[in-house]
PDB file of C-alpha atoms in Angstrom:
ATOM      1  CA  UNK A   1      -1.860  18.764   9.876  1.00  0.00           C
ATOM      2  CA  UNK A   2      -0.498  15.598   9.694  1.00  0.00           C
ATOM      3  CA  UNK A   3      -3.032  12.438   8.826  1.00  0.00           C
ATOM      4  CA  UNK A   4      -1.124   9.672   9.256  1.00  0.00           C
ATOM      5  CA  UNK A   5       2.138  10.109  11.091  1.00  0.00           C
ATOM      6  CA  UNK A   6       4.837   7.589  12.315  1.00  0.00           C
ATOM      7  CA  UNK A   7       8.256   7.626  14.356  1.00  0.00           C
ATOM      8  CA  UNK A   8      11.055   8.164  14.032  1.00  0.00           C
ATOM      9  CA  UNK A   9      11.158   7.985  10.570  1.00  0.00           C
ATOM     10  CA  UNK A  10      14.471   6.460  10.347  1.00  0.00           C
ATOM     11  CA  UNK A  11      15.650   3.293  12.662  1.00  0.00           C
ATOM     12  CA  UNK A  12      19.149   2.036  12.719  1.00  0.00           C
ATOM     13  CA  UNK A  13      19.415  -1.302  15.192  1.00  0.00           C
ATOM     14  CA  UNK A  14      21.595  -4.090  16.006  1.00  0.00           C
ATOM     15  CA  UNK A  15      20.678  -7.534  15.678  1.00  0.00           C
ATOM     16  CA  UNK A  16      18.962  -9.101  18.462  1.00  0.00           C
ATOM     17  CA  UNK A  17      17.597  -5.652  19.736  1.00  0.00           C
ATOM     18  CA  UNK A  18      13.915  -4.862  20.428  1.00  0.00           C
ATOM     19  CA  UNK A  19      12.153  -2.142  18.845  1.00  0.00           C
ATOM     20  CA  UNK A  20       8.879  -0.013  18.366  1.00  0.00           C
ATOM     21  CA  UNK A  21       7.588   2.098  16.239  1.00  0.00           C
ATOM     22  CA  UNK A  22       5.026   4.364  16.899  1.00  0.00           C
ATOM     23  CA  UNK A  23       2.019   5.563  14.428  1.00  0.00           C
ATOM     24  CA  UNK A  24      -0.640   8.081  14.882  1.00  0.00           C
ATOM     25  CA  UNK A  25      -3.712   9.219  12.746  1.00  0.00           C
ATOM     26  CA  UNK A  26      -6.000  12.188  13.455  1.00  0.00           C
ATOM     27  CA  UNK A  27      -8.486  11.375  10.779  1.00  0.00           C
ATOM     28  CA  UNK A  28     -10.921   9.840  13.425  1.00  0.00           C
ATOM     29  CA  UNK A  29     -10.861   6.429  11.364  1.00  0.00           C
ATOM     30  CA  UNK A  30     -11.757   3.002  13.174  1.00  0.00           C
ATOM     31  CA  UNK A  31      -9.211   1.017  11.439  1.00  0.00           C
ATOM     32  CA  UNK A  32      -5.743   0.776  11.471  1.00  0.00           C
ATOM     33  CA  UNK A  33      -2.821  -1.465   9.272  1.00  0.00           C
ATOM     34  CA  UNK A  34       1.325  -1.991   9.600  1.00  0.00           C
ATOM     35  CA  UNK A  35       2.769  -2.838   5.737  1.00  0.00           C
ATOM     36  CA  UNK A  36       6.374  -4.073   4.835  1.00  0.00           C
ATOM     37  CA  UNK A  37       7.891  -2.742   1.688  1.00  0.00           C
ATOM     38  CA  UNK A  38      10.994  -4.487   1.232  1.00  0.00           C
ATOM     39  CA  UNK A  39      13.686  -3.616  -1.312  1.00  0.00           C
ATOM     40  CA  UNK A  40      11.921  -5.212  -3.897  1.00  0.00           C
ATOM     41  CA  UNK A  41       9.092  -2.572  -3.321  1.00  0.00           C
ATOM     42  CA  UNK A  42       6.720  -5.352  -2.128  1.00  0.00           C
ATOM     43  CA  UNK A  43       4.440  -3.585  -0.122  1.00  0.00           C
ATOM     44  CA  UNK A  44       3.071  -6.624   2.119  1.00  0.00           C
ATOM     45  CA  UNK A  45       0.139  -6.216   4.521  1.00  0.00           C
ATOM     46  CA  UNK A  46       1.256  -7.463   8.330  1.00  0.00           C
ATOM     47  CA  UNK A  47      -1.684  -6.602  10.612  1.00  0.00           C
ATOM     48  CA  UNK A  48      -4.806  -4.919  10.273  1.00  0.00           C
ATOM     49  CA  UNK A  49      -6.537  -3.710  13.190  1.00  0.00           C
ATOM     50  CA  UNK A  50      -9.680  -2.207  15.022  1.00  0.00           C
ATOM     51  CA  UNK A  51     -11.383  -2.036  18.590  1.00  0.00           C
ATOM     52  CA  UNK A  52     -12.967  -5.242  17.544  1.00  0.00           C
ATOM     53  CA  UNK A  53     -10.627  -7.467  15.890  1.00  0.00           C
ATOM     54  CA  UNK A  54      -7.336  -7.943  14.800  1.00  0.00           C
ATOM     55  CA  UNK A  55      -5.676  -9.618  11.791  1.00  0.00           C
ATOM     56  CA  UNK A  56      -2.650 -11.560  11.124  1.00  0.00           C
ATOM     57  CA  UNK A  57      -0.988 -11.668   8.077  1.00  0.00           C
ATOM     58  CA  UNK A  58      -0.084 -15.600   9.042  1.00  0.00           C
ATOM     59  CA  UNK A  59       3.083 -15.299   7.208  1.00  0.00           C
ATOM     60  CA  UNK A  60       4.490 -12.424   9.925  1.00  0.00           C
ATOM     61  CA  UNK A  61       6.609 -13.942  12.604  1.00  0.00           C
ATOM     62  CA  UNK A  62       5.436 -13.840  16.142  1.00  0.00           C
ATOM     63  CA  UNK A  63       8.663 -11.046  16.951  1.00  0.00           C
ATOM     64  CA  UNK A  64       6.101  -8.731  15.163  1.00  0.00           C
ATOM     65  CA  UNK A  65       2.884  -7.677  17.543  1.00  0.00           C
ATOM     66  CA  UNK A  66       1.100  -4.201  17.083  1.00  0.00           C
ATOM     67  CA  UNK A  67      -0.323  -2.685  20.274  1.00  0.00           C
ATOM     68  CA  UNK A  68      -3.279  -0.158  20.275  1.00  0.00           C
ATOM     69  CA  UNK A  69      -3.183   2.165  23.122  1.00  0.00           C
ATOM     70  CA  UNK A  70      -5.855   4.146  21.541  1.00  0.00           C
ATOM     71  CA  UNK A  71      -8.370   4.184  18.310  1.00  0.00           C
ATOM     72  CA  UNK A  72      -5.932   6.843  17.187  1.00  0.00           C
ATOM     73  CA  UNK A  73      -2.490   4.772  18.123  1.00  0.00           C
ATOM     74  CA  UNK A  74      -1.224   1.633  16.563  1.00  0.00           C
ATOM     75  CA  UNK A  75       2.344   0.756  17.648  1.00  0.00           C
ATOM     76  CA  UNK A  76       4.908  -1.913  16.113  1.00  0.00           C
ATOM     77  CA  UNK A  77       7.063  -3.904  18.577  1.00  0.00           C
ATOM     78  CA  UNK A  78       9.180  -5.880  16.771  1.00  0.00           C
ATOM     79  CA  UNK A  79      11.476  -8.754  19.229  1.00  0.00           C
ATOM     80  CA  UNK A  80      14.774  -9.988  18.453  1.00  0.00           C
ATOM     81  CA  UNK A  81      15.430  -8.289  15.231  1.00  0.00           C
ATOM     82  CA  UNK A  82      16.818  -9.394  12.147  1.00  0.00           C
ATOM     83  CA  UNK A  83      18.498  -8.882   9.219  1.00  0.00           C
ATOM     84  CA  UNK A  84      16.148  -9.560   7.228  1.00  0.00           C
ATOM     85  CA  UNK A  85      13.370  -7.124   9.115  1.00  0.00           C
ATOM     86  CA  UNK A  86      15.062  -4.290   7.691  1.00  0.00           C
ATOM     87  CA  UNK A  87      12.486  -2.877   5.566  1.00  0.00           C
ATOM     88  CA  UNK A  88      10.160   0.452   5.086  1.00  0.00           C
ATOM     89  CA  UNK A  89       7.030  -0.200   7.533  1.00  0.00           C
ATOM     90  CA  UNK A  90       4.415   2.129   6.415  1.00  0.00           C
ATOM     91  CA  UNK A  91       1.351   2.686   8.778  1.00  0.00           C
ATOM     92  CA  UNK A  92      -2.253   3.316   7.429  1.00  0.00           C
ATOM     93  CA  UNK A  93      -5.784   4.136   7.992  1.00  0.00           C
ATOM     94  CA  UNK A  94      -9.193   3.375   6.849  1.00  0.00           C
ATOM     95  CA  UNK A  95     -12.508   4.602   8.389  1.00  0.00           C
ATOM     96  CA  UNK A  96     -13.714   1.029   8.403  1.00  0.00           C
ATOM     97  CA  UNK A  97     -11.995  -2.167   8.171  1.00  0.00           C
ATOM     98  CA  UNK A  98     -13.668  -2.882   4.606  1.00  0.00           C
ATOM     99  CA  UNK A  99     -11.361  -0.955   2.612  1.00  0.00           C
ATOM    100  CA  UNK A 100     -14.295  -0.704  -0.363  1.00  0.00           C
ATOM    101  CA  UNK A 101     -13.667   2.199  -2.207  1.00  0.00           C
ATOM    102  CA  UNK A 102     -12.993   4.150   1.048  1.00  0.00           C
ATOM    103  CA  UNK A 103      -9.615   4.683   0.809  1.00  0.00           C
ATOM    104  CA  UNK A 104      -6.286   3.545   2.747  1.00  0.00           C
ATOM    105  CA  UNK A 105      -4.347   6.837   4.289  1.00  0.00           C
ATOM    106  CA  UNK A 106      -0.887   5.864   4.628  1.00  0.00           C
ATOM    107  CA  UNK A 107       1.932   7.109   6.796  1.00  0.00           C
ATOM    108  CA  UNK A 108       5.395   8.790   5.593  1.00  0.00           C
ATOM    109  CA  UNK A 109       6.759   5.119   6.519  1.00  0.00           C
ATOM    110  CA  UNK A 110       9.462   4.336   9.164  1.00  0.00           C
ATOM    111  CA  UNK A 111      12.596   3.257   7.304  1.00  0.00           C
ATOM    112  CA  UNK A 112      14.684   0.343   9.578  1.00  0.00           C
ATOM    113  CA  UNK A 113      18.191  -1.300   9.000  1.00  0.00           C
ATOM    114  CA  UNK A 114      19.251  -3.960  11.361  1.00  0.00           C
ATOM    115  CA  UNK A 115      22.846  -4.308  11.504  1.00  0.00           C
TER     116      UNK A 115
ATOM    117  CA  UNK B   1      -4.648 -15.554  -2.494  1.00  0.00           C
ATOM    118  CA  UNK B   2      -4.444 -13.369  -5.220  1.00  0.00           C
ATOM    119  CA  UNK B   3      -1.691 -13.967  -8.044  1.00  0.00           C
ATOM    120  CA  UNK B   4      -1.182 -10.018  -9.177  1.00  0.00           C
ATOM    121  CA  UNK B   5       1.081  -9.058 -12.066  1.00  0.00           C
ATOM    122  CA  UNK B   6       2.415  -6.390 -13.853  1.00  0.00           C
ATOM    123  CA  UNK B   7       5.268  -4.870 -15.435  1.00  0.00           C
ATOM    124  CA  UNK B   8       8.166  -4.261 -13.778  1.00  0.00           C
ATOM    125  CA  UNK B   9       9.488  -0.832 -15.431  1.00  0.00           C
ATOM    126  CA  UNK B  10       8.019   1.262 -18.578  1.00  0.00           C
ATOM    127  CA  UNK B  11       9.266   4.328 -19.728  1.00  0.00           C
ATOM    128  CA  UNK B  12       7.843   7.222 -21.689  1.00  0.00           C
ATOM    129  CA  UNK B  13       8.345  11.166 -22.880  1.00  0.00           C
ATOM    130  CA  UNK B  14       6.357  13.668 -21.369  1.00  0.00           C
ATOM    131  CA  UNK B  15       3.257  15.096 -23.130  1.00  0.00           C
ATOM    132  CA  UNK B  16       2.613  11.698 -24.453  1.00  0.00           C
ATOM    133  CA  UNK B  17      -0.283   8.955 -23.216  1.00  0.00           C
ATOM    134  CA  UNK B  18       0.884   5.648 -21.093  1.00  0.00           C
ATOM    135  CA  UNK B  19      -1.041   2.835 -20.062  1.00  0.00           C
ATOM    136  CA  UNK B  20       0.054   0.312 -17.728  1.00  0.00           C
ATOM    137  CA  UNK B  21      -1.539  -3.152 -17.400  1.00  0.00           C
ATOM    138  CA  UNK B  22      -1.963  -5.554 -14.428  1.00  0.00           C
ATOM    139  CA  UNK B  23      -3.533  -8.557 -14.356  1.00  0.00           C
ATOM    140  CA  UNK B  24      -4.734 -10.926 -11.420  1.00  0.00           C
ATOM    141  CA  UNK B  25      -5.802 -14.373 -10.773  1.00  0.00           C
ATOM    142  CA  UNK B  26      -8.367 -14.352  -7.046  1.00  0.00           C
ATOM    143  CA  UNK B  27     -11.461 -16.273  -6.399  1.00  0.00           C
ATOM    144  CA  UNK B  28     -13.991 -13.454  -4.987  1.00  0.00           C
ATOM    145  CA  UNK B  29     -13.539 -10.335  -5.757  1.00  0.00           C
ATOM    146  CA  UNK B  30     -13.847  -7.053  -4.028  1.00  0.00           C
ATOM    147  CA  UNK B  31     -12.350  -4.313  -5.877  1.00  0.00           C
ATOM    148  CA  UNK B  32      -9.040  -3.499  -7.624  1.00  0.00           C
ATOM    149  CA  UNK B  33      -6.805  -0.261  -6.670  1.00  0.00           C
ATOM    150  CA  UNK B  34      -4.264   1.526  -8.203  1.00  0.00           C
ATOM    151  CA  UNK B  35      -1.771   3.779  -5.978  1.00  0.00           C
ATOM    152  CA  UNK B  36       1.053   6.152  -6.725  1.00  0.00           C
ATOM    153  CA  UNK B  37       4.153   6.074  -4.808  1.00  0.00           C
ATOM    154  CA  UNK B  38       7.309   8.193  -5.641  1.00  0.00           C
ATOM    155  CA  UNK B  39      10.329   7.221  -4.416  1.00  0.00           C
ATOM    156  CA  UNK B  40      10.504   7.761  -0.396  1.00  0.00           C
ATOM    157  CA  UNK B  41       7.746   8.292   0.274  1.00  0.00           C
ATOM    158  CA  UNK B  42       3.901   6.746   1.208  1.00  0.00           C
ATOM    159  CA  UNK B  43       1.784   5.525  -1.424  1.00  0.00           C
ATOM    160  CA  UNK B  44      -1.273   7.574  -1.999  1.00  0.00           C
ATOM    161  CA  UNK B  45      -4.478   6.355  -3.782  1.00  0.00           C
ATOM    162  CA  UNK B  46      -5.301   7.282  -7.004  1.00  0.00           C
ATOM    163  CA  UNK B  47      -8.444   4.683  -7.959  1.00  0.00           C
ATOM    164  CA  UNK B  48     -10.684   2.009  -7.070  1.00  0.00           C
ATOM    165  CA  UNK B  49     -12.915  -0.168  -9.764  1.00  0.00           C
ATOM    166  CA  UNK B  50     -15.269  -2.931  -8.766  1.00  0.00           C
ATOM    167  CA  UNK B  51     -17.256  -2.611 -11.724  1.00  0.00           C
ATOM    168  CA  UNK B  52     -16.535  -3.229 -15.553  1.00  0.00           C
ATOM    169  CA  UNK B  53     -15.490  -0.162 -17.328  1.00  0.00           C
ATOM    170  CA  UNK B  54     -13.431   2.920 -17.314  1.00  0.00           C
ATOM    171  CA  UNK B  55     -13.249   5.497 -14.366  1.00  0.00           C
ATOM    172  CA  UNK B  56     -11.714   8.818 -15.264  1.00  0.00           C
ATOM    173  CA  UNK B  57     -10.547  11.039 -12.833  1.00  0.00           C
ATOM    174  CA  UNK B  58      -8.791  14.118 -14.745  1.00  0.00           C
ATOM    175  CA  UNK B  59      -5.591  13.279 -16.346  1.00  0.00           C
ATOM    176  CA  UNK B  60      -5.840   9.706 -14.656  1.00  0.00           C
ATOM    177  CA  UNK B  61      -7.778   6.708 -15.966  1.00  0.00           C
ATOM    178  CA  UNK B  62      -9.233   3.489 -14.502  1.00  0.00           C
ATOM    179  CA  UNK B  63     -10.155   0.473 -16.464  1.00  0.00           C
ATOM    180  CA  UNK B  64     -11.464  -2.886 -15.437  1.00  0.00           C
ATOM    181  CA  UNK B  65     -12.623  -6.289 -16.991  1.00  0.00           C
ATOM    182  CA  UNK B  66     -13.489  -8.698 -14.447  1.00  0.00           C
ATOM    183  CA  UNK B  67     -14.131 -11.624 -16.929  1.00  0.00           C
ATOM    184  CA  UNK B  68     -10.292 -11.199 -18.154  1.00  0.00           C
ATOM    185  CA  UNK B  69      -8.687 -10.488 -14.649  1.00  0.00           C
ATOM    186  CA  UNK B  70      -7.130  -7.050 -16.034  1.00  0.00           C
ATOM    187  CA  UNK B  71      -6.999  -3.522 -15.364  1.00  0.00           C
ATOM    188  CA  UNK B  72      -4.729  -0.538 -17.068  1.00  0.00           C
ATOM    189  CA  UNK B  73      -4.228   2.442 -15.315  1.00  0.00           C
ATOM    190  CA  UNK B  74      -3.961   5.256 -18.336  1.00  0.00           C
ATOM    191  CA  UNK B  75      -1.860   8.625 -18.105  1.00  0.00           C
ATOM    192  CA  UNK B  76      -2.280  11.312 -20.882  1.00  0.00           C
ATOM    193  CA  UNK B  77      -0.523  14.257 -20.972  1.00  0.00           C
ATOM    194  CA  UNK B  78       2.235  13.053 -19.341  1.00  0.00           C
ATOM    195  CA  UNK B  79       4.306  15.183 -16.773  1.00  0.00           C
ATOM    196  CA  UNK B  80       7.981  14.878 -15.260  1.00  0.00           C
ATOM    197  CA  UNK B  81       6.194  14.495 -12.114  1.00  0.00           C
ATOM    198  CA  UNK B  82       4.479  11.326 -13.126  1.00  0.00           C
ATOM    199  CA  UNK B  83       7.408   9.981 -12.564  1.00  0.00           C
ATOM    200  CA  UNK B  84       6.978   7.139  -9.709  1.00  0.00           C
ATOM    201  CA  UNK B  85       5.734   3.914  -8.981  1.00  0.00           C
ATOM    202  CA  UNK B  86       2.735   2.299  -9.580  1.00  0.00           C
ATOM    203  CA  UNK B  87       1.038  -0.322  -7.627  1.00  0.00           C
ATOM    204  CA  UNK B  88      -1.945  -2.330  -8.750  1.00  0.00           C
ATOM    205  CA  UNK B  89      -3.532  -3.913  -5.731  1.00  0.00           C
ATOM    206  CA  UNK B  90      -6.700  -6.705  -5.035  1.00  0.00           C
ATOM    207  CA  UNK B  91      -9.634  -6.820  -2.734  1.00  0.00           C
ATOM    208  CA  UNK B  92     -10.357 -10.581  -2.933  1.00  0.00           C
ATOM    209  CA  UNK B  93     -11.874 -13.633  -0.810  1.00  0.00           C
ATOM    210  CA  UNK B  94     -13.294 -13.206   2.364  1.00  0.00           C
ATOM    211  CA  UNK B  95     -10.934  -9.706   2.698  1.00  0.00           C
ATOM    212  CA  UNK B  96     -11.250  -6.065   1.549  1.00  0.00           C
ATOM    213  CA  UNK B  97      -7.985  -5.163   2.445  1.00  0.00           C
ATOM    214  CA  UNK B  98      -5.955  -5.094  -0.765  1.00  0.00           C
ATOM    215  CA  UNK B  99      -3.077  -7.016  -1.537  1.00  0.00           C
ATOM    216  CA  UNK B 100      -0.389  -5.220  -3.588  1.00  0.00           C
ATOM    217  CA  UNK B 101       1.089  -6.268  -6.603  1.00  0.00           C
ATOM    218  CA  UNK B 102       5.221  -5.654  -7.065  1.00  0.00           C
ATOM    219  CA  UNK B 103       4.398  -1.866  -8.597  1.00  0.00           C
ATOM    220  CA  UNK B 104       5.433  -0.670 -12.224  1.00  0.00           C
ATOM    221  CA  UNK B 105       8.402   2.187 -12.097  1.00  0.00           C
ATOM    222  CA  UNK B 106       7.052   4.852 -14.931  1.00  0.00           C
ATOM    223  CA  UNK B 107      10.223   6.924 -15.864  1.00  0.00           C
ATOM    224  CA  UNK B 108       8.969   9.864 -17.925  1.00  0.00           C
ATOM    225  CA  UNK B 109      11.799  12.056 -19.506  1.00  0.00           C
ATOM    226  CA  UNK B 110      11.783  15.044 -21.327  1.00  0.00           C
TER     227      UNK B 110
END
Protein backbone atom coordinates (compact mmCIF):
# COMPACT_ATOMS: atom_id res chain seq x y z
CA UNK A 1 0.00 0.00 0.00
CA UNK A 2 0.66 3.27 -0.89
CA UNK A 3 1.80 5.90 2.10
CA UNK A 4 1.84 8.94 0.59
CA UNK A 5 0.13 9.21 -2.76
CA UNK A 6 -0.61 12.22 -5.11
CA UNK A 7 -2.46 12.93 -8.56
CA UNK A 8 -2.07 12.74 -11.39
CA UNK A 9 1.39 12.46 -11.36
CA UNK A 10 1.98 14.38 -14.41
CA UNK A 11 0.16 17.96 -15.20
CA UNK A 12 0.45 19.69 -18.48
CA UNK A 13 -1.55 23.33 -18.35
CA UNK A 14 -1.88 26.48 -20.13
CA UNK A 15 -1.15 29.69 -18.72
CA UNK A 16 -3.79 31.37 -16.89
CA UNK A 17 -5.58 27.97 -16.08
CA UNK A 18 -6.55 26.78 -12.57
CA UNK A 19 -5.43 23.66 -11.16
CA UNK A 20 -5.40 21.05 -8.21
CA UNK A 21 -3.64 18.52 -7.17
CA UNK A 22 -4.72 16.03 -4.98
CA UNK A 23 -2.59 14.11 -2.10
CA UNK A 24 -3.50 11.33 0.16
CA UNK A 25 -1.69 9.50 3.10
CA UNK A 26 -2.90 6.37 4.92
CA UNK A 27 -0.27 6.46 7.58
CA UNK A 28 -2.82 7.99 10.12
CA UNK A 29 -0.33 11.07 10.62
CA UNK A 30 -1.72 14.55 11.94
CA UNK A 31 0.39 16.61 9.76
CA UNK A 32 0.56 17.33 6.36
CA UNK A 33 3.18 19.63 3.87
CA UNK A 34 3.14 20.76 -0.17
CA UNK A 35 7.15 21.27 -1.35
CA UNK A 36 8.39 22.85 -4.71
CA UNK A 37 11.41 21.32 -6.30
CA UNK A 38 12.25 23.40 -9.10
CA UNK A 39 14.80 22.57 -11.81
CA UNK A 40 17.47 23.54 -9.75
CA UNK A 41 16.41 20.64 -7.35
CA UNK A 42 15.47 23.20 -4.64
CA UNK A 43 13.14 21.43 -2.71
CA UNK A 44 11.24 24.53 -0.99
CA UNK A 45 8.66 24.05 1.77
CA UNK A 46 5.11 25.95 0.72
CA UNK A 47 2.59 25.01 3.43
CA UNK A 48 2.54 22.88 6.29
CA UNK A 49 -0.59 21.86 7.73
CA UNK A 50 -2.77 20.20 10.57
CA UNK A 51 -6.41 20.29 12.11
CA UNK A 52 -5.04 23.07 14.17
CA UNK A 53 -2.99 25.35 12.23
CA UNK A 54 -1.68 26.12 9.08
CA UNK A 55 1.60 27.58 7.77
CA UNK A 56 2.68 29.81 5.08
CA UNK A 57 5.79 29.73 3.55
CA UNK A 58 5.40 33.84 3.19
CA UNK A 59 7.34 33.73 0.07
CA UNK A 60 4.34 31.48 -1.82
CA UNK A 61 2.00 33.62 -3.79
CA UNK A 62 -1.58 33.84 -2.76
CA UNK A 63 -2.58 31.66 -6.38
CA UNK A 64 -1.24 28.79 -4.11
CA UNK A 65 -3.90 27.64 -1.16
CA UNK A 66 -3.99 23.92 0.12
CA UNK A 67 -7.42 22.67 1.21
CA UNK A 68 -7.90 19.79 3.77
CA UNK A 69 -11.02 17.91 3.25
CA UNK A 70 -9.85 15.38 5.66
CA UNK A 71 -6.79 14.56 8.25
CA UNK A 72 -5.90 12.13 5.49
CA UNK A 73 -6.37 14.77 2.35
CA UNK A 74 -4.36 17.81 1.60
CA UNK A 75 -5.13 19.30 -1.84
CA UNK A 76 -3.13 22.07 -3.94
CA UNK A 77 -5.20 24.65 -5.87
CA UNK A 78 -3.04 26.63 -7.62
CA UNK A 79 -4.98 30.10 -9.56
CA UNK A 80 -3.89 31.66 -12.62
CA UNK A 81 -0.88 29.65 -13.41
CA UNK A 82 2.39 30.50 -14.52
CA UNK A 83 5.31 29.83 -16.16
CA UNK A 84 7.24 29.90 -13.67
CA UNK A 85 4.91 27.39 -11.34
CA UNK A 86 6.04 24.65 -13.37
CA UNK A 87 7.83 22.62 -10.95
CA UNK A 88 7.75 18.96 -9.11
CA UNK A 89 5.25 19.51 -6.00
CA UNK A 90 5.92 16.71 -3.71
CA UNK A 91 3.35 16.07 -0.84
CA UNK A 92 4.42 14.77 2.68
CA UNK A 93 3.57 13.56 6.04
CA UNK A 94 4.62 13.68 9.56
CA UNK A 95 2.77 12.23 12.61
CA UNK A 96 3.16 15.57 14.31
CA UNK A 97 3.89 18.91 13.08
CA UNK A 98 7.43 18.90 14.95
CA UNK A 99 9.27 17.05 12.46
CA UNK A 100 12.03 16.00 15.42
CA UNK A 101 13.51 12.98 14.45
CA UNK A 102 10.07 11.60 13.39
CA UNK A 103 10.41 11.51 9.98
CA UNK A 104 8.81 13.35 6.79
CA UNK A 105 6.96 10.60 4.35
CA UNK A 106 6.93 12.07 1.06
CA UNK A 107 4.76 11.54 -1.98
CA UNK A 108 5.92 10.20 -5.61
CA UNK A 109 5.55 14.11 -6.46
CA UNK A 110 3.17 15.61 -9.11
CA UNK A 111 5.32 16.85 -12.00
CA UNK A 112 3.55 20.31 -13.72
CA UNK A 113 4.52 22.32 -16.93
CA UNK A 114 2.58 25.40 -17.68
CA UNK A 115 2.67 26.25 -21.19
CA UNK B 1 16.57 31.60 8.07
CA UNK B 2 19.00 29.11 7.65
CA UNK B 3 22.02 29.69 5.10
CA UNK B 4 22.65 25.73 4.07
CA UNK B 5 25.50 24.71 1.79
CA UNK B 6 26.99 22.03 0.15
CA UNK B 7 28.51 20.72 -2.84
CA UNK B 8 26.94 20.74 -5.85
CA UNK B 9 28.20 17.34 -7.59
CA UNK B 10 30.96 14.65 -6.33
CA UNK B 11 31.77 11.66 -7.97
CA UNK B 12 33.26 8.35 -6.91
CA UNK B 13 33.95 4.39 -7.93
CA UNK B 14 32.03 1.87 -6.37
CA UNK B 15 33.42 -0.20 -3.45
CA UNK B 16 35.14 2.87 -2.29
CA UNK B 17 34.13 5.33 0.93
CA UNK B 18 32.51 9.02 0.18
CA UNK B 19 31.76 11.66 2.45
CA UNK B 20 29.83 14.60 1.65
CA UNK B 21 29.88 17.83 3.71
CA UNK B 22 27.23 20.53 4.38
CA UNK B 23 27.47 23.27 6.36
CA UNK B 24 24.81 25.83 7.79
CA UNK B 25 24.56 29.16 9.32
CA UNK B 26 20.73 29.29 11.73
CA UNK B 27 20.18 30.84 15.04
CA UNK B 28 18.29 27.92 17.10
CA UNK B 29 18.67 24.81 16.23
CA UNK B 30 16.51 21.79 16.01
CA UNK B 31 18.06 19.05 14.20
CA UNK B 32 19.86 18.47 10.86
CA UNK B 33 18.61 15.73 8.16
CA UNK B 34 20.02 14.12 5.44
CA UNK B 35 17.65 12.55 2.58
CA UNK B 36 18.23 10.51 -0.53
CA UNK B 37 16.50 11.28 -3.65
CA UNK B 38 17.22 9.52 -7.05
CA UNK B 39 16.29 11.05 -9.94
CA UNK B 40 12.24 11.09 -10.32
CA UNK B 41 11.37 10.29 -7.69
CA UNK B 42 10.45 11.40 -3.69
CA UNK B 43 13.10 11.95 -1.34
CA UNK B 44 13.25 9.44 1.41
CA UNK B 45 15.00 9.95 4.81
CA UNK B 46 18.03 8.49 5.60
CA UNK B 47 19.15 10.48 9.11
CA UNK B 48 18.51 12.92 11.68
CA UNK B 49 21.34 14.38 14.29
CA UNK B 50 20.59 16.90 16.98
CA UNK B 51 23.38 15.91 19.00
CA UNK B 52 27.28 16.10 18.50
CA UNK B 53 28.70 12.99 17.08
CA UNK B 54 28.39 10.25 14.61
CA UNK B 55 25.14 8.15 13.96
CA UNK B 56 25.68 4.98 12.00
CA UNK B 57 23.04 3.29 10.44
CA UNK B 58 24.63 0.25 8.33
CA UNK B 59 26.49 1.30 5.34
CA UNK B 60 25.26 5.00 6.04
CA UNK B 61 26.85 7.49 8.43
CA UNK B 62 25.75 10.65 10.28
CA UNK B 63 28.03 13.22 11.69
CA UNK B 64 27.39 16.47 13.43
CA UNK B 65 29.31 19.44 15.11
CA UNK B 66 27.06 22.03 16.23
CA UNK B 67 29.87 24.48 17.37
CA UNK B 68 31.22 24.42 13.55
CA UNK B 69 27.74 24.42 11.74
CA UNK B 70 28.74 21.07 9.76
CA UNK B 71 27.63 17.72 9.10
CA UNK B 72 29.04 14.87 6.48
CA UNK B 73 26.95 12.26 5.51
CA UNK B 74 29.59 9.12 4.94
CA UNK B 75 29.03 6.13 2.37
CA UNK B 76 31.40 3.06 2.49
CA UNK B 77 31.20 0.40 0.34
CA UNK B 78 29.88 2.18 -2.27
CA UNK B 79 27.17 0.73 -4.71
CA UNK B 80 25.90 1.74 -8.35
CA UNK B 81 22.75 2.30 -6.63
CA UNK B 82 24.07 5.03 -4.45
CA UNK B 83 23.84 6.83 -7.17
CA UNK B 84 21.36 9.95 -6.44
CA UNK B 85 21.00 13.04 -4.77
CA UNK B 86 21.65 14.13 -1.55
CA UNK B 87 19.97 16.74 0.44
CA UNK B 88 21.19 18.15 3.71
CA UNK B 89 18.32 19.89 5.41
CA UNK B 90 17.83 22.29 8.92
CA UNK B 91 15.42 22.31 11.76
CA UNK B 92 16.07 25.88 13.02
CA UNK B 93 14.28 28.95 14.89
CA UNK B 94 11.01 28.77 16.13
CA UNK B 95 10.35 25.71 13.28
CA UNK B 96 10.99 21.93 13.11
CA UNK B 97 10.16 21.62 9.73
CA UNK B 98 13.43 21.39 7.81
CA UNK B 99 14.60 23.57 5.27
CA UNK B 100 16.53 21.90 2.42
CA UNK B 101 19.73 22.72 1.21
CA UNK B 102 20.32 22.62 -2.95
CA UNK B 103 21.30 18.58 -2.63
CA UNK B 104 24.79 17.06 -3.71
CA UNK B 105 24.45 14.68 -7.06
CA UNK B 106 26.84 11.49 -6.01
CA UNK B 107 27.65 9.77 -9.41
CA UNK B 108 29.25 6.43 -8.52
CA UNK B 109 30.67 4.45 -11.59
CA UNK B 110 32.09 1.27 -11.94
Amino acid sequence: DTAVSQTPKYLVTQMGNDKSIKCEQNLGHDTMYWYKQDSKKFLKIMFSYNNKELIINETVPNRFSPKSPDKAHLNLHINSLELGDSAVYFCASSQELEVRKETQYFGPGTRLLVL
Amino acid sequence: GQNIDQPTEMTATEGAIVQINCTYQTSGFNGLFWYQQHAGEAPTFLSYNVLDGLEEKGRFSSFLSRSKGYSYLLLKELQMKDSASYLCAVASGGSYIPTFGRGTSLIVHP
